[in-house]
Coordinates of C-alpha atoms and ligand atoms in Angstrom, one line a residue:
P1 CA -65.1 -29.9 -3.4
F2 CA -62.9 -32.9 -3.0
E3 CA -65.2 -35.5 -4.6
W4 CA -65.8 -33.2 -7.5
Y5 CA -62.0 -32.9 -7.9
A6 CA -61.5 -36.6 -7.9
E7 CA -64.2 -37.1 -10.5
M8 CA -62.8 -34.3 -12.7
R9 CA -59.2 -35.6 -12.4
S10 CA -60.3 -38.9 -13.9
E11 CA -63.2 -37.9 -16.2
A12 CA -62.3 -34.4 -17.6
P13 CA -58.9 -33.3 -16.3
V14 CA -58.9 -30.2 -18.6
H15 CA -62.4 -29.1 -19.0
Y16 CA -64.2 -26.1 -20.5
D17 CA -66.9 -24.6 -18.3
E18 CA -69.5 -23.1 -20.7
R19 CA -71.1 -21.0 -18.0
R20 CA -68.0 -19.3 -16.6
E21 CA -66.3 -19.4 -20.0
T22 CA -63.1 -20.7 -18.5
W23 CA -60.9 -23.8 -18.6
D24 CA -60.6 -25.8 -15.5
V25 CA -57.4 -27.9 -14.9
F26 CA -57.3 -30.6 -12.2
R27 CA -54.3 -32.9 -12.5
Y28 CA -51.1 -32.1 -10.7
E29 CA -49.0 -32.5 -13.9
D30 CA -51.1 -30.0 -15.8
V31 CA -51.4 -27.5 -13.0
D32 CA -47.7 -27.6 -12.4
R33 CA -47.1 -27.0 -16.1
V34 CA -49.4 -24.0 -16.4
L35 CA -47.8 -22.4 -13.3
R36 CA -44.3 -23.0 -14.6
D37 CA -44.9 -21.8 -18.1
H38 CA -45.4 -18.1 -17.6
E39 CA -44.8 -17.3 -21.2
T40 CA -47.8 -19.3 -22.4
F41 CA -50.0 -18.7 -19.4
S42 CA -49.9 -15.1 -18.4
A43 CA -50.7 -13.7 -14.9
D44 CA -51.9 -10.5 -16.5
R45 CA -55.6 -10.9 -16.6
S46 CA -56.2 -7.6 -18.3
S47 CA -55.0 -9.4 -21.5
S48 CA -58.0 -11.7 -21.4
G49 CA -60.4 -9.0 -22.4
V50 CA -62.6 -10.2 -19.5
D51 CA -63.4 -7.5 -17.1
S52 CA -62.1 -9.0 -13.9
S53 CA -62.5 -5.9 -11.7
D54 CA -65.4 -7.5 -10.0
E55 CA -64.0 -10.8 -9.0
A56 CA -60.3 -10.4 -9.2
G57 CA -58.8 -13.8 -8.3
E58 CA -59.2 -14.7 -4.6
G59 CA -60.7 -11.5 -3.5
M60 CA -57.8 -9.3 -4.6
P61 CA -58.7 -6.0 -6.2
V62 CA -56.9 -5.3 -9.4
L63 CA -53.7 -3.4 -8.7
K64 CA -50.6 -3.3 -10.9
T65 CA -48.4 -5.5 -8.7
M66 CA -46.1 -8.5 -9.1
I67 CA -49.0 -10.9 -8.7
S68 CA -50.8 -9.7 -11.9
T69 CA -47.8 -8.9 -14.1
D70 CA -45.5 -10.9 -16.4
P71 CA -41.7 -10.4 -16.9
P72 CA -40.0 -8.1 -17.2
E73 CA -42.3 -6.0 -15.1
H74 CA -42.9 -8.8 -12.6
D75 CA -39.2 -9.2 -11.9
R76 CA -38.8 -5.5 -11.3
L77 CA -41.8 -5.3 -9.0
R78 CA -40.6 -8.4 -7.0
G79 CA -36.9 -8.1 -7.3
F80 CA -36.3 -5.3 -4.8
V81 CA -38.0 -7.2 -2.0
N82 CA -37.3 -10.8 -2.7
D83 CA -34.4 -11.2 -0.4
R84 CA -36.3 -9.8 2.6
F85 CA -38.7 -12.7 2.5
Q86 CA -36.1 -15.5 2.4
P87 CA -36.1 -17.8 5.4
G88 CA -32.6 -16.5 6.5
A89 CA -33.7 -12.9 6.5
L90 CA -36.8 -13.7 8.4
R91 CA -35.0 -15.5 11.1
E92 CA -34.0 -12.3 12.9
Y93 CA -37.8 -11.6 13.3
R94 CA -38.5 -14.8 15.1
P95 CA -38.1 -13.5 18.7
R96 CA -40.3 -10.5 17.9
L97 CA -42.9 -12.6 16.2
A98 CA -43.0 -14.9 19.2
E99 CA -43.6 -11.9 21.4
L100 CA -46.5 -10.7 19.3
T101 CA -47.9 -14.2 19.3
D102 CA -47.6 -14.4 23.0
E103 CA -49.5 -11.1 23.4
L104 CA -52.4 -12.6 21.6
V105 CA -52.2 -15.9 23.5
D106 CA -52.3 -13.9 26.7
G107 CA -55.6 -12.5 25.7
L108 CA -57.1 -16.0 25.2
E109 CA -56.1 -17.1 28.6
D110 CA -59.0 -15.6 30.4
A111 CA -61.4 -16.3 27.7
G112 CA -61.8 -20.0 28.3
R113 CA -64.1 -20.4 25.4
F114 CA -63.4 -18.2 22.3
D115 CA -63.6 -18.1 18.5
F116 CA -60.2 -19.0 17.3
V117 CA -60.7 -17.2 14.0
E118 CA -61.8 -13.9 15.4
E119 CA -59.5 -13.8 18.4
F120 CA -56.3 -15.3 17.0
A121 CA -56.2 -16.3 13.4
I122 CA -57.4 -13.0 12.0
P123 CA -55.4 -10.6 14.2
L124 CA -52.1 -12.5 14.1
P125 CA -51.2 -12.0 10.4
V126 CA -52.4 -8.4 10.5
T127 CA -50.2 -7.6 13.5
V128 CA -47.2 -9.3 11.9
I129 CA -47.5 -7.5 8.6
A130 CA -48.0 -4.2 10.4
E131 CA -44.7 -4.9 12.3
L132 CA -42.8 -5.8 9.1
L133 CA -44.1 -2.7 7.3
G134 CA -43.2 -0.6 10.3
I135 CA -46.7 0.8 11.0
P136 CA -46.5 2.9 14.2
A137 CA -48.2 1.3 17.2
E138 CA -50.8 4.1 17.5
R139 CA -52.1 3.4 13.9
R140 CA -52.4 -0.3 14.3
D141 CA -56.1 -0.3 15.2
Q142 CA -56.9 1.8 12.2
F143 CA -54.7 -0.4 10.1
K144 CA -56.6 -3.5 11.2
E145 CA -59.9 -1.9 10.3
W146 CA -58.6 -1.2 6.8
S147 CA -57.3 -4.7 6.4
D148 CA -60.6 -6.1 7.5
A149 CA -62.5 -3.9 5.0
L150 CA -60.2 -4.9 2.2
I151 CA -61.1 -8.6 2.6
A152 CA -64.7 -8.0 3.7
R153 CA -67.5 -10.0 2.1
P154 CA -71.1 -8.9 1.8
E155 CA -73.2 -10.0 4.8
S156 CA -75.9 -11.2 2.3
P157 CA -76.1 -11.7 -1.4
S158 CA -78.5 -8.8 -1.7
E159 CA -77.5 -6.0 -4.0
E160 CA -77.6 -3.5 -1.2
A161 CA -75.2 -5.6 1.0
V162 CA -72.9 -6.0 -2.0
Q163 CA -72.8 -2.3 -2.6
R164 CA -72.2 -1.5 1.0
M165 CA -69.3 -3.9 1.1
Q166 CA -67.8 -2.4 -2.1
A167 CA -68.2 1.1 -0.7
R168 CA -66.5 0.1 2.5
R169 CA -63.7 -1.6 0.6
E170 CA -63.1 1.3 -1.7
T171 CA -63.0 3.7 1.2
A172 CA -60.5 1.6 3.0
Q173 CA -58.4 1.2 -0.2
R174 CA -58.4 4.9 -0.8
E175 CA -57.6 5.9 2.8
M176 CA -54.9 3.2 3.0
G177 CA -53.4 4.3 -0.2
Q178 CA -53.2 7.9 1.0
Y179 CA -51.7 6.7 4.3
F180 CA -49.0 4.7 2.6
A181 CA -48.3 7.6 0.2
K182 CA -47.6 9.8 3.2
L183 CA -45.6 7.2 5.0
L184 CA -43.5 6.5 1.9
E185 CA -42.7 10.1 1.6
E186 CA -41.7 10.5 5.2
R187 CA -39.3 7.5 4.9
E188 CA -37.6 8.5 1.6
S189 CA -34.4 9.2 3.4
G190 CA -35.1 6.7 6.2
E191 CA -32.7 4.3 7.7
G192 CA -35.2 1.9 9.1
N193 CA -35.3 -1.8 8.5
D194 CA -39.0 -1.9 7.7
L195 CA -40.6 -2.7 4.3
V196 CA -42.1 0.8 3.8
T197 CA -38.6 2.2 4.1
L198 CA -37.3 -0.4 1.7
A199 CA -40.0 0.6 -0.9
A200 CA -39.5 4.3 -0.2
T201 CA -35.8 4.1 -0.9
T202 CA -35.8 2.0 -4.1
D203 CA -35.4 3.6 -7.5
E204 CA -37.0 0.7 -9.2
L205 CA -40.6 1.6 -8.5
R206 CA -42.9 4.5 -9.2
L207 CA -45.1 5.8 -6.3
Q208 CA -48.2 4.0 -7.4
E209 CA -46.2 0.8 -7.6
K210 CA -44.8 1.3 -4.1
I211 CA -48.3 1.8 -2.7
G212 CA -49.5 -1.3 -4.6
F213 CA -46.6 -3.3 -3.1
C214 CA -47.6 -2.3 0.5
M215 CA -51.3 -3.2 -0.2
I216 CA -50.6 -6.5 -1.9
L217 CA -48.8 -7.8 1.2
L218 CA -52.1 -7.3 3.1
L219 CA -54.3 -8.6 0.4
A220 CA -52.2 -11.7 -0.4
G221 CA -51.0 -12.5 3.0
N222 CA -53.7 -12.0 5.6
I223 CA -56.7 -14.1 4.8
T224 CA -54.5 -16.9 3.5
T225 CA -52.5 -17.1 6.7
T226 CA -55.7 -16.8 8.8
N227 CA -57.0 -19.8 7.0
L228 CA -53.8 -21.8 7.4
L229 CA -53.9 -21.2 11.1
T230 CA -57.6 -22.1 11.3
N231 CA -57.2 -25.2 9.1
A232 CA -54.3 -26.4 11.2
V233 CA -56.3 -26.4 14.4
W234 CA -59.3 -27.9 12.5
C235 CA -57.1 -30.8 11.0
F236 CA -55.3 -31.5 14.3
E237 CA -58.6 -31.7 16.2
E238 CA -60.3 -33.8 13.6
Q239 CA -57.3 -36.2 13.4
G240 CA -56.9 -36.3 17.2
I241 CA -53.2 -35.4 17.0
M242 CA -53.2 -32.2 19.0
E243 CA -51.3 -33.9 21.9
A244 CA -48.9 -35.6 19.6
V245 CA -48.0 -32.3 17.9
R246 CA -47.6 -30.6 21.3
S247 CA -45.3 -33.4 22.6
G248 CA -43.2 -33.4 19.5
D249 CA -44.1 -37.0 18.7
I250 CA -45.4 -35.5 15.4
D251 CA -43.1 -33.1 13.7
R252 CA -44.9 -29.7 13.8
K253 CA -43.4 -28.4 10.6
K254 CA -44.3 -31.5 8.6
A255 CA -47.8 -31.4 10.0
I256 CA -48.2 -27.8 8.8
E257 CA -47.1 -28.8 5.3
E258 CA -49.8 -31.5 5.3
V259 CA -52.4 -29.0 6.3
L260 CA -51.3 -26.9 3.4
R261 CA -51.7 -29.8 1.1
Y262 CA -54.9 -31.3 2.6
R263 CA -56.8 -28.0 3.2
S264 CA -55.1 -25.5 0.9
P265 CA -56.2 -22.0 1.7
I266 CA -56.1 -21.1 -2.0
Q267 CA -57.8 -23.7 -4.1
E268 CA -57.6 -22.1 -7.5
I269 CA -55.3 -19.8 -9.4
Q270 CA -56.0 -18.0 -12.7
R271 CA -54.0 -17.5 -15.8
V272 CA -54.8 -16.3 -19.3
A273 CA -53.4 -18.2 -22.4
S274 CA -51.2 -15.8 -24.3
E275 CA -51.1 -18.1 -27.4
N276 CA -53.0 -21.2 -28.6
V277 CA -51.8 -24.2 -26.7
E278 CA -52.7 -27.8 -26.2
L279 CA -53.1 -29.0 -22.7
G280 CA -54.2 -32.5 -21.6
G281 CA -55.5 -33.2 -25.1
Q282 CA -57.6 -30.0 -25.3
Q283 CA -57.0 -27.0 -27.5
I284 CA -56.9 -23.7 -25.5
E285 CA -57.1 -20.5 -27.6
A286 CA -55.1 -17.4 -26.9
G287 CA -57.0 -15.0 -24.6
E288 CA -59.0 -17.8 -22.8
V289 CA -58.9 -17.9 -19.0
V290 CA -57.4 -21.0 -17.4
N291 CA -58.3 -21.9 -13.8
V292 CA -55.9 -24.2 -12.2
W293 CA -57.2 -26.1 -9.2
V294 CA -54.3 -26.3 -6.8
G295 CA -56.6 -28.1 -4.3
A296 CA -57.3 -30.9 -6.8
A297 CA -53.6 -31.2 -7.8
N298 CA -52.7 -31.5 -4.1
R299 CA -54.8 -34.7 -3.9
D300 CA -53.7 -36.3 -7.2
P301 CA -53.0 -40.0 -6.6
E302 CA -50.4 -39.9 -9.3
I303 CA -48.2 -37.8 -7.0
F304 CA -49.4 -38.5 -3.4
D305 CA -49.9 -41.9 -1.7
E306 CA -53.3 -42.1 -0.1
P307 CA -54.1 -38.4 -1.1
E308 CA -57.4 -38.4 0.7
T309 CA -55.8 -39.3 4.0
F310 CA -54.2 -36.7 6.3
R311 CA -50.7 -38.0 7.0
P312 CA -49.0 -35.5 9.3
E313 CA -45.6 -36.8 8.6
R314 CA -45.9 -37.1 4.9
S315 CA -42.5 -36.7 3.2
P316 CA -41.8 -35.6 0.6
N317 CA -44.7 -33.3 0.3
Q318 CA -44.6 -31.5 -3.0
H319 CA -47.9 -29.7 -2.6
L320 CA -48.7 -26.6 -4.7
A321 CA -50.4 -24.6 -2.0
F322 CA -48.0 -21.7 -2.5
G323 CA -48.0 -22.0 -6.3
K324 CA -45.1 -22.7 -8.5
G325 CA -42.7 -20.8 -10.8
I326 CA -42.0 -17.1 -10.9
H327 CA -45.1 -16.2 -8.9
Y328 CA -44.3 -18.7 -6.2
C329 CA -45.6 -17.1 -3.0
L330 CA -43.3 -14.4 -1.7
G331 CA -44.7 -14.8 1.8
A332 CA -44.4 -18.6 2.0
P333 CA -41.4 -18.6 4.4
L334 CA -43.2 -16.0 6.5
A335 CA -46.5 -17.9 6.6
R336 CA -44.7 -21.1 7.6
L337 CA -42.8 -19.2 10.3
E338 CA -46.0 -17.7 11.6
A339 CA -47.8 -21.0 11.7
D340 CA -44.9 -22.7 13.4
I341 CA -44.6 -20.1 16.1
A342 CA -48.3 -19.8 16.6
L343 CA -48.9 -23.5 17.1
D344 CA -45.8 -23.8 19.3
R345 CA -46.9 -21.0 21.6
L346 CA -50.5 -22.0 21.8
L347 CA -49.8 -25.6 22.6
A348 CA -47.0 -24.7 25.1
R349 CA -49.3 -22.3 27.0
F350 CA -52.4 -24.5 27.5
D351 CA -52.8 -27.9 29.0
R352 CA -55.6 -28.5 26.6
L353 CA -56.8 -26.9 23.4
D354 CA -60.1 -28.3 22.2
A355 CA -61.8 -27.2 19.0
D356 CA -65.5 -27.7 18.6
L357 CA -66.1 -29.1 15.1
S358 CA -69.9 -29.7 15.5
E359 CA -70.7 -26.8 13.2
L360 CA -68.4 -26.1 10.3
Q361 CA -69.3 -23.0 8.3
P362 CA -67.0 -22.6 5.2
I363 CA -66.0 -19.2 4.0
S364 CA -66.8 -18.4 0.4
S365 CA -63.7 -16.8 -1.1
H366 CA -60.9 -19.1 0.2
Y367 CA -60.8 -22.5 1.8
G368 CA -61.3 -21.9 5.5
L369 CA -63.9 -21.5 8.3
Q370 CA -66.1 -18.6 9.3
F371 CA -65.5 -19.4 13.0
L372 CA -63.9 -22.2 15.1
P373 CA -65.0 -22.3 18.7
C374 CA -62.2 -23.4 21.0
R375 CA -61.8 -24.1 24.7
V376 CA -58.6 -23.9 26.6
N377 CA -57.6 -24.8 30.1
Ligands
HEM1 C1 -48.4 -15.4 -4.3 C2 -50.6 -18.7 -1.4 C3 -49.2 -16.2 2.5 C4 -47.6 -12.6 -0.4 C5 -49.1 -16.5 -3.8 C6 -49.5 -17.6 -4.6 C7 -50.2 -18.5 -3.8 C8 -50.1 -18.0 -2.5 C9 -50.8 -19.8 -4.3 C10 -49.3 -17.7 -6.2 C11 -50.4 -16.9 -6.9 C12 -50.2 -17.0 -8.4 O1 -49.4 -17.8 -8.9 O2 -51.0 -16.3 -9.1 C13 -50.4 -18.3 -0.1 C14 -50.8 -19.0 1.1 C15 -50.4 -18.3 2.2 C16 -49.7 -17.1 1.7 C17 -51.5 -20.4 1.0 C18 -50.6 -18.6 3.6 C19 -50.7 -19.8 4.1 C20 -48.6 -15.0 2.1 C21 -48.0 -14.0 2.9 C22 -47.6 -13.0 2.1 C23 -47.9 -13.4 0.8 C24 -47.9 -14.0 4.4 C25 -46.9 -11.7 2.4 C26 -46.6 -11.2 3.6 C27 -47.7 -13.1 -1.6 C28 -47.2 -12.3 -2.8 C29 -47.5 -13.1 -3.9 C30 -48.0 -14.4 -3.4 C31 -46.7 -10.9 -2.8 C32 -47.2 -12.8 -5.4 C33 -45.8 -13.3 -5.8 C34 -45.5 -13.0 -7.2 O3 -46.5 -12.8 -8.0 O4 -44.4 -13.1 -7.6 N1 -49.4 -16.8 -2.5 N2 -49.8 -17.1 0.3 N3 -48.5 -14.6 0.8 N4 -48.1 -14.3 -2.1 FE1 -48.8 -15.8 -0.9

């Protein structure tokens, strides 16, 4: 999409798409403004009058959660958990996350050649979030199946396949909702440090909102982190910097930020104008849907030197891959920590990690790859 972004940034930076009936926004300055100004650009898509149940932004079914609400609701739905996701609070998890990562790395050791997406990048975030939620070990396999079903895509565009996928998704959502309801009840007087107990013991949320909270962590956090991990290995291989990252000649954390900028797992975010507003010389009417292209903003030459070049030590790196403003990704510190640990452990364990980039099959809903064959020794 990057050539199209470049063209749009200079030719039609705020553009009305007649077919989709949405505005598209491409420049960093405008994307940044839309995301910051939550009063004019609402995250609550039910106010657009457009039925979004079918294609809720980035594959997320519509649940009443922080991600699709405006203040004051948003602040209530996020406030009770915000502290738990701060870098300081997550630090205590680092040893346990390293252990979970090592278990997955152990499994790769004998494989020799394996699909990085299937064997590592998909299971890691699911395992981590199950740990944070305090899902008992014996339910983890079931939990993984539900998570997979929630993000499943139809195997083909045929109506049958789409229906099968939707049925699978609805079943998973229902079963998972029931499971969380039960778990929340069991932990009402709990002392545990897990996020289900945190939700169970807060007075701020109703039961449905507590269930929604548990689910949104999976929906927002899993596929995005999968793609960050995959895109990191993809970029490092393509740029020939795997060894330099391993040796520390290239700073791992900075390189991960550059992956986030250069191959942002989420390329677009949606808002709805809540009043008439002018943006980039265009008149947007109240109720119209505004699509901001984070992936285009992240390559805007007004902000980034040589934006089309992957510069692993780019600094500063003010990318918008995690959004901006009040909806700024809750899980950003966790995603960064996971990627940091994952790349550290992978590169520490194997003398060589080679990815095969001869066949790149993009996924449709986010920015990432269907599979990434790797070889280790
Ligand atoms: C919000 C990206 C990982 C939970 C967001 C938003 C973006 C984003 C762009 C803003 C959406 C908007 O403004 O409408 C990413 C990326 C990730 C990642 C690129 C991985 C590389 C995670 C993880 C979790 C998570 C691991 C949870 C465990 C959330 C939540 C929100 C959110 C709950 C909504 C925050 C709010 O509305 O206040 N994410 N995310 N994300 N993300 Fe992430």
